[in-house]
Coordinates of C-alpha atoms in Angstrom, one line a residue:
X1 CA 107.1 129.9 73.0
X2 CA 107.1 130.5 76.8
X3 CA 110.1 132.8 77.9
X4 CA 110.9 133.9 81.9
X5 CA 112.1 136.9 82.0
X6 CA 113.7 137.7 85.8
X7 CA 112.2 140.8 85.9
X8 CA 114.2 142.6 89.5
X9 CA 117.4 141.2 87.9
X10 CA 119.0 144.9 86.8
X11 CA 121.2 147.6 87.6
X12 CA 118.4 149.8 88.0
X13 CA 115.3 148.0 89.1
X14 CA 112.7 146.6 86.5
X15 CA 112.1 149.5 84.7
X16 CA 114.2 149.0 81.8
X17 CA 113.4 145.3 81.8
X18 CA 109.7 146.1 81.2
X19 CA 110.3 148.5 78.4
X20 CA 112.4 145.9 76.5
X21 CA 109.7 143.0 77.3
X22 CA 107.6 145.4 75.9
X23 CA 109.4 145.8 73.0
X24 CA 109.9 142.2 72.4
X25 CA 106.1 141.2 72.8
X26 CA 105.6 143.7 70.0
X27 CA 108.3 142.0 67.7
X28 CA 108.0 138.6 68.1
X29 CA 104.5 137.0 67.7
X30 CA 106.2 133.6 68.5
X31 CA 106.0 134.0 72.2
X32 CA 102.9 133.1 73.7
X33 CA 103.8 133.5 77.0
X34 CA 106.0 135.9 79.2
X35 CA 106.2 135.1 82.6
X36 CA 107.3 138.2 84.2
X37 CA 109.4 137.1 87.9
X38 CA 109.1 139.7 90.6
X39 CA 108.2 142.3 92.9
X40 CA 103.8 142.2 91.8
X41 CA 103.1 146.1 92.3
X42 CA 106.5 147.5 91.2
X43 CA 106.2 145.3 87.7
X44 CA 102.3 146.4 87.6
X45 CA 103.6 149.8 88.2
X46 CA 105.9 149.3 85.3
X47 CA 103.6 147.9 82.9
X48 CA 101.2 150.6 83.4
X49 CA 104.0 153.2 82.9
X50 CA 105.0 151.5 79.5
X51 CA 101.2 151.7 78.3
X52 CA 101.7 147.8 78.4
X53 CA 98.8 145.2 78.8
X54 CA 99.6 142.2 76.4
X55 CA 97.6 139.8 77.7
X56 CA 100.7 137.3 77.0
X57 CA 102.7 138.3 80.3
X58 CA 102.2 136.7 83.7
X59 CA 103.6 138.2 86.7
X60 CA 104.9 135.6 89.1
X61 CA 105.5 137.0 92.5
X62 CA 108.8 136.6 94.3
X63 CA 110.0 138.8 97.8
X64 CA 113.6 138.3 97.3
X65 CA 115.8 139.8 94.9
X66 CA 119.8 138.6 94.2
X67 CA 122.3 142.0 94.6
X68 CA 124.8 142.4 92.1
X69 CA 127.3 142.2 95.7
X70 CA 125.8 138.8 96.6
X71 CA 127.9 135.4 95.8
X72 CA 125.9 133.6 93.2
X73 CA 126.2 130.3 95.3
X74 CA 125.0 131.5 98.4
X75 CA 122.3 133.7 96.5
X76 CA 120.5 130.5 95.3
X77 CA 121.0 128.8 98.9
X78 CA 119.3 131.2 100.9
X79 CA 117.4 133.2 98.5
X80 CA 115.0 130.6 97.4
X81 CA 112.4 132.8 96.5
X82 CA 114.4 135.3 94.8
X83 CA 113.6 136.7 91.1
X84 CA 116.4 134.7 89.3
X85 CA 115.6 131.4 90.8
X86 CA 112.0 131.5 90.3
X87 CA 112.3 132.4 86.6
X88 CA 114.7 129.1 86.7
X89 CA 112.7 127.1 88.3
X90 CA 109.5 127.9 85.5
X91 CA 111.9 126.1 82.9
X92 CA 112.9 123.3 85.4
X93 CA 108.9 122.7 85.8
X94 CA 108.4 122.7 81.8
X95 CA 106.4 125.9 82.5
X96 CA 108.6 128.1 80.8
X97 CA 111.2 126.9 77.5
X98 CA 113.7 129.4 78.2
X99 CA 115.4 132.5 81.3
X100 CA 116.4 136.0 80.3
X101 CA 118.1 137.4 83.1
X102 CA 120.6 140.8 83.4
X103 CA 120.7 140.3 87.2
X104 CA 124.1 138.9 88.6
X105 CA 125.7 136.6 86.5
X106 CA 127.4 133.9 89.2
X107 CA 123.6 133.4 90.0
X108 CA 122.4 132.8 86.8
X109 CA 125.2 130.5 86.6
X110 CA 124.6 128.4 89.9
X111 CA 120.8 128.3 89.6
X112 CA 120.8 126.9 86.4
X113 CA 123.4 124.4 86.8
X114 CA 122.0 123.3 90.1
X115 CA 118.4 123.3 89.1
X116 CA 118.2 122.1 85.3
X117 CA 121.8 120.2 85.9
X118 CA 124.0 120.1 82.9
X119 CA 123.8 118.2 79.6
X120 CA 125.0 114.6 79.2
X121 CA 128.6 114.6 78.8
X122 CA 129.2 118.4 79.5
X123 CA 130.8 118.9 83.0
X124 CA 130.4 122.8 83.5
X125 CA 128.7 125.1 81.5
X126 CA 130.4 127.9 79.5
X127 CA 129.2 131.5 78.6
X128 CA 129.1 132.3 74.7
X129 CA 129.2 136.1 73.7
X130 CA 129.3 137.3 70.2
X131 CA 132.3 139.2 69.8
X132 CA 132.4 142.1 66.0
X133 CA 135.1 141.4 63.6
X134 CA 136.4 143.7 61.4
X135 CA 134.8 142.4 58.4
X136 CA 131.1 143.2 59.6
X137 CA 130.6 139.5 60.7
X138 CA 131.0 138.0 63.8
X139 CA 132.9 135.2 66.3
X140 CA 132.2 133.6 69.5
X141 CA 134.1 134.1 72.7
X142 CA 133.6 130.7 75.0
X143 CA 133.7 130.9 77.9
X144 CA 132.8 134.8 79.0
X145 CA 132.8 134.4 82.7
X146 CA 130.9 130.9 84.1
X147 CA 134.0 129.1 84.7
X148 CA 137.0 130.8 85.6
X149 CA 139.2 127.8 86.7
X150 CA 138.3 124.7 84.1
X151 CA 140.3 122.0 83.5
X152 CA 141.8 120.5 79.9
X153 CA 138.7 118.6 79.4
X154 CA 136.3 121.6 80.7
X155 CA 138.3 124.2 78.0
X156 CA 137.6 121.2 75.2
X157 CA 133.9 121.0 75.9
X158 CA 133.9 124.7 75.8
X159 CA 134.8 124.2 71.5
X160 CA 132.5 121.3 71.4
X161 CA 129.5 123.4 72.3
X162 CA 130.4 126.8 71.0
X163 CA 131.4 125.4 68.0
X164 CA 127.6 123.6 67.8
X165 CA 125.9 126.6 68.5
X166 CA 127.5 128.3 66.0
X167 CA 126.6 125.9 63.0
X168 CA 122.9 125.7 64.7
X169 CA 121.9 128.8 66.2
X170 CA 124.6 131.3 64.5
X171 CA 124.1 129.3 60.9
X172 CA 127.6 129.1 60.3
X173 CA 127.9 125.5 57.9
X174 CA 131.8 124.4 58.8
X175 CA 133.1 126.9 61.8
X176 CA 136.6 126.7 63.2
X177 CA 137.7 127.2 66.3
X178 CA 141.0 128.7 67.8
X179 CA 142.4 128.8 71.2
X180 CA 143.2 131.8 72.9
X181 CA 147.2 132.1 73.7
X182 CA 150.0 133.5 74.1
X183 CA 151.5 132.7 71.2
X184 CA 150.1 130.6 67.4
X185 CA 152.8 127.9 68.1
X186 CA 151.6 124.8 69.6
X187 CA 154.0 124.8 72.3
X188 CA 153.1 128.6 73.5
X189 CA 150.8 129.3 76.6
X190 CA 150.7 127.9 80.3
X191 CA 149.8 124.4 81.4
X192 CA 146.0 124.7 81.0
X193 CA 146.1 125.9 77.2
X194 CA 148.8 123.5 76.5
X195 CA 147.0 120.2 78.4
X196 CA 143.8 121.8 76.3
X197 CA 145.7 122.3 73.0
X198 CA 146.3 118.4 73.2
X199 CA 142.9 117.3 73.8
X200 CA 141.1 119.7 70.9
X201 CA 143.8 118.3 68.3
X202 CA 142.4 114.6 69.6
X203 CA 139.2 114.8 69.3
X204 CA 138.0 115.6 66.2
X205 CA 136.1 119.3 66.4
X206 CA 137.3 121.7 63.3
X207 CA 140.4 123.3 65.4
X208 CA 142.9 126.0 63.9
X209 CA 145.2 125.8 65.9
X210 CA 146.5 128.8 68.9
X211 CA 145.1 132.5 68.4
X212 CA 146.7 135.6 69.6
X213 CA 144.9 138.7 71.1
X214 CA 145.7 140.2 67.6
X215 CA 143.8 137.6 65.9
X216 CA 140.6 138.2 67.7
X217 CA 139.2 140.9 65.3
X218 CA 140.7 139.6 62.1
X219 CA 138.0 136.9 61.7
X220 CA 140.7 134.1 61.8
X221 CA 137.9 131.9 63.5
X222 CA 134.6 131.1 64.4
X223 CA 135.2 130.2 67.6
X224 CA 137.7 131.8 70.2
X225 CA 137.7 129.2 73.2
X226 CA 139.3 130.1 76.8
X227 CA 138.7 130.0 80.5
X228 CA 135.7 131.9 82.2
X229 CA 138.5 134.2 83.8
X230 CA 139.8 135.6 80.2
X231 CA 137.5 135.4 78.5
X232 CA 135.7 138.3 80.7
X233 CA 138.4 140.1 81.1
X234 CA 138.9 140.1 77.3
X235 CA 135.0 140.4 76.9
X236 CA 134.4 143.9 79.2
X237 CA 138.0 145.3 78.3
X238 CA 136.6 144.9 74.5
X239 CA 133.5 146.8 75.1
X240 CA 135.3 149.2 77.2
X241 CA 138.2 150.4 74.5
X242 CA 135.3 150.6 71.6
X243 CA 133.4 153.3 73.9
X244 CA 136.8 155.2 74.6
X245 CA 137.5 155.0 71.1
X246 CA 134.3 156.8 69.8
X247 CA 134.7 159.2 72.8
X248 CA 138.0 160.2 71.8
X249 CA 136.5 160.2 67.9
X250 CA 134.3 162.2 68.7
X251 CA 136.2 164.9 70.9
X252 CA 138.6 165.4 68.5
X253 CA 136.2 165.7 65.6
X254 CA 134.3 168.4 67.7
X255 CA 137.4 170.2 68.0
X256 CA 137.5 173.0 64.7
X257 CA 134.8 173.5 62.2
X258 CA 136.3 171.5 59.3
X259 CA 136.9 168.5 61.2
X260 CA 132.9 169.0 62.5
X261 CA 132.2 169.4 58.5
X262 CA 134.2 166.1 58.1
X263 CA 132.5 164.2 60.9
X264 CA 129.3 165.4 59.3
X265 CA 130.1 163.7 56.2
X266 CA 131.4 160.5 57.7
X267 CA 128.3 160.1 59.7
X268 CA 126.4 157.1 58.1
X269 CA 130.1 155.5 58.7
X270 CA 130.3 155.8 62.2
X271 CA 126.7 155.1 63.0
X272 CA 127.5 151.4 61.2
X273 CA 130.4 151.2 63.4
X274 CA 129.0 152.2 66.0
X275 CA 126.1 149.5 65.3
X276 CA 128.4 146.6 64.5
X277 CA 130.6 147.4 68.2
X278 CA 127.4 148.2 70.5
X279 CA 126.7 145.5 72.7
X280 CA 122.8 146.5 73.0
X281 CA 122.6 144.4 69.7
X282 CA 123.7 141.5 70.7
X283 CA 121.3 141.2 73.5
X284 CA 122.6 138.4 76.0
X285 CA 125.0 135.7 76.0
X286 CA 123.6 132.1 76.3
X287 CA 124.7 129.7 78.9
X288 CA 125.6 126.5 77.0
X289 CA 125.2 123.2 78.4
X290 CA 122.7 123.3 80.5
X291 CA 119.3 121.4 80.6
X292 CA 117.4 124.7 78.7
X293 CA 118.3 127.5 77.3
X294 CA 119.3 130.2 79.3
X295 CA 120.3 134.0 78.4
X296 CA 122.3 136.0 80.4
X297 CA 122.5 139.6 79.7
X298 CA 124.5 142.8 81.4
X299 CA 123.5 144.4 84.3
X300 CA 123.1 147.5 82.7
X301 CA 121.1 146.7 79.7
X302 CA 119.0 149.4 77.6
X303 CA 115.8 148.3 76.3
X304 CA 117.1 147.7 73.3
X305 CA 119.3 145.1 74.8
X306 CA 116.7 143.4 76.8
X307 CA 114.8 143.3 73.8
X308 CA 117.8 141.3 72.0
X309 CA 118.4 139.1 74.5
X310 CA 114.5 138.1 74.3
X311 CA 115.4 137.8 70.5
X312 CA 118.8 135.3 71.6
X313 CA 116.1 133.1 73.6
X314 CA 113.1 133.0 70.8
X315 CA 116.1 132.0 68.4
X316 CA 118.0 129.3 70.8
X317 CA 114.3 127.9 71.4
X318 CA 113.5 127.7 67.7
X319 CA 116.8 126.3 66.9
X320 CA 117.6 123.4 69.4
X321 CA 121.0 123.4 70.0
X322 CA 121.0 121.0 73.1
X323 CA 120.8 118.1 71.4
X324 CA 123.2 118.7 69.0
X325 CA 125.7 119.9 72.1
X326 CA 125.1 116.3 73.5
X327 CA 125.6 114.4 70.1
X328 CA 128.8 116.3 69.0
X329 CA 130.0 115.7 72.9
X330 CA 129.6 112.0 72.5
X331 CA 131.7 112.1 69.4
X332 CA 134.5 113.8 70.1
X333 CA 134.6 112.0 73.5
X334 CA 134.7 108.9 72.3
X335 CA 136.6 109.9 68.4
X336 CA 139.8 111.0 71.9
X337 CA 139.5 108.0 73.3
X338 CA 140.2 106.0 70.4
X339 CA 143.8 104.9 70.8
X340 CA 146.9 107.6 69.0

C-alpha cells in the first residue's frame, strides 16, 4: 500500500505528523510506501528527531503550505504547490492509493473533488465520522462538514454511501440509516429534510425513518445522515461536551478524600470511557465519493490520532468501498425512478 501523508498540514507544524507516521510504519507492515509532502529540511529535521529512518518514506518537496485561515477554494487555485495538493495529486497520478491530511479541511475537500473528480453517480462528496454510542459500539455521522448547503438528492447520496461504507469498511452486514430532525414524525423538519425524507423512502437504501438529537447515542442507527453544516456543528459540539464532562468529573472527584478514594476505585471505568469518547481513536474521517480514498483528520491531532487515521486509509484501501458506493448509487437511482 502507498499512502500520502500531507505532512505541513497541522495545527502545529509537522512535528506531530511525523511522530504518528512513525508510529504507523511500525504497526502496519502493509504499507510499502509513505510519501511524506512538504517542507524537505523541516520533515528531515523531524525524522531525525523521531529516531526515524524507515526506508519506506519519501519526502516530496513542496514550498507552499495551506493556513487553517485560507478558503479551501482559493488555497488549491493559487497554491499549486502546496503540501495538500501535492499529496492529492500522488493519488490522482496512481503514485499513491490513498491522502491523510489534518491540514484545513475545505482544502482537502476542493482538491480532491477537483483533482480525482467524484464517483459515477455521486454529485458532492460527504464527510463520514464515527460517532460512540452508549452501548460501546459505534454510528456514522454523514456528512461532518464537506457540504454545508446540499440539495434532496445530495442528502440521499449521503445514505447511499455512508450506509456502503459501513457494511464494507465498518463490517456492519444490514445497517440502517436515520435522518437527522427535528422531530421522528415524517412530516417534522424544514424543506431540505422533508424533500430528503421523500427521496430515501423511494429508493430503496435500509432507512428508519427521522432521528432526534436524543437518538444519536442510543444506537437507534447505523447511519445518522444530514447536511455538512450540522453535521459539524453536531460533530465538534459532541467532542466538546465529552471533554467538559470528564473535566467537571474529575474536579469534583478531586474535591474530598473519599470521593478521591472513590475515583480511585472507578478508574478502569473511566479510562474505558474515556477510550470509547476520545477522538484520537478514531483517527480521521474519510471523504466518500471521491475518485480515491481520502482521510481527513483534525487540525490538532496527537500522534496517536495521526497514527489512526493512517490505520482509516490502510483499512479503506484494503476494503474497496468505491465501487460498492458506485453500484449501490446506480440502484437506488434507478429502484426512485421507477414509477410510485
Amino acid at each position: 500500500m502507498k499512502i500520502a501523508l500531507d505532512a505541513m498540514g497541522h495545527d502545529d507544524g509537522p512535528a506531530k505528523l511525523i511522530e504518528g507516521a512513525a508510529l504507523a510504519l511500525r504497526e502496519f507492515s502493509e504499507i510499502t510506501r509513505l510519501f511524506l509532502t512538504g517542507d524537505t529540511p523541516r520533515l528531515e529535521a523531524e525524522l531525525q528527531r523521531v529516531g526515524c529512518s524507515d526506508g519506506r518514506i519519501q519526502i516530496i518537496h513542496t514550498t507552499q503550505v495551506v493556513e487553517m485561515h485560507d478558503s479551501g477554494l482559493d488555497a488549491v487555485r493559487r497554491k499549486k504547490d502546496s503540501s495538500v495538493s501535492r499529496a492529492v495529486d500522488l493519488v490522482k497520478s496512481g503514485e499513491a492509493e490513498a491522502v491523510v491530511s489534518a491540514g484545513n479541511t475545505g482544502a482537502m475537500v476542493s482538491a480532491s473533488t477537483i483533482k480525482l473528480r467524484t464517483l459515477p453517480g455521486i454529485e458532492r462528496p460527504a464527510i463520514a465520522t464515527h460517532m460512540p454510542t452508549e452501548g460501546g459500539g459505534n454510528f456514522i455521522l454523514c456528512d461532518a462538514g464537506a457540504n454545508p448547503d446540499p440539495t434532496p438528492q445530495q442528502m440521499e447520496d449521503h445514505a447511499i454511501m455512508a450506509l456502503a461504507y459501513c457494511r464494507h469498511v465498518v463490517g456492519k452486514k444490514n445497517p440502517t440509516a436515520g435522518l437527522l430532525s427535528n422531530g421522528e414524525e415524517e412530516f417534522k423538519g424544514n424543506e431540505l429534510t422533508l424533500a430528503a425524507h421523500a427521496l430515501l423512502r423511494k429508493c430503496g437504501v435500509n432507512f428508519h425513518g427521522n432521528v432526534e438529537g436524543h437518538d444519536l447515542f442510543a444506537g437507534a442507527v447505523d447511519v445518522v445522515v444530514t447536511d455538512g453544516f450540522t453535521g459539524n456543528v453536531v460533530l465538534k459540539t459532541s467532542e466538546a461536551l465529552a471533554k467538559s464532562i470528564f473535566r467537571l468529573l474529575k474536579g469534583e472527584l478531586m474535591k474530598t478524600p473519599i470521593r478521591k478514594a472513590g475515583a480511585l476505585l472507578c478508574k478502569p471505568a473511566f479510562r474505558a470511557v474515556h477510550h470509547v469518547t476520545n477522538a484520537d481513536n478514531y483517527g480521521g474521517m474519510p471523504l466518500l465519493g471521491v475518485n480515491g480514498v481520502c482521510i481527513i483528520a483534525h487540525g490538532g491531532s496527537s500522534p496517536i490520532a495521526v497514527k489512526n487515521a493512517i490505520r482509516m486509509a490502510v483499512q479503506s484501501i484494503r476494503h474497496q468501498v468505491n465501487p460498492h458506493i458506485i453500484e449501490e448509487a446506480r440502484r437506488c437511482h434507478e429502484s426512485a425512478a421507477q414509477p410510485a
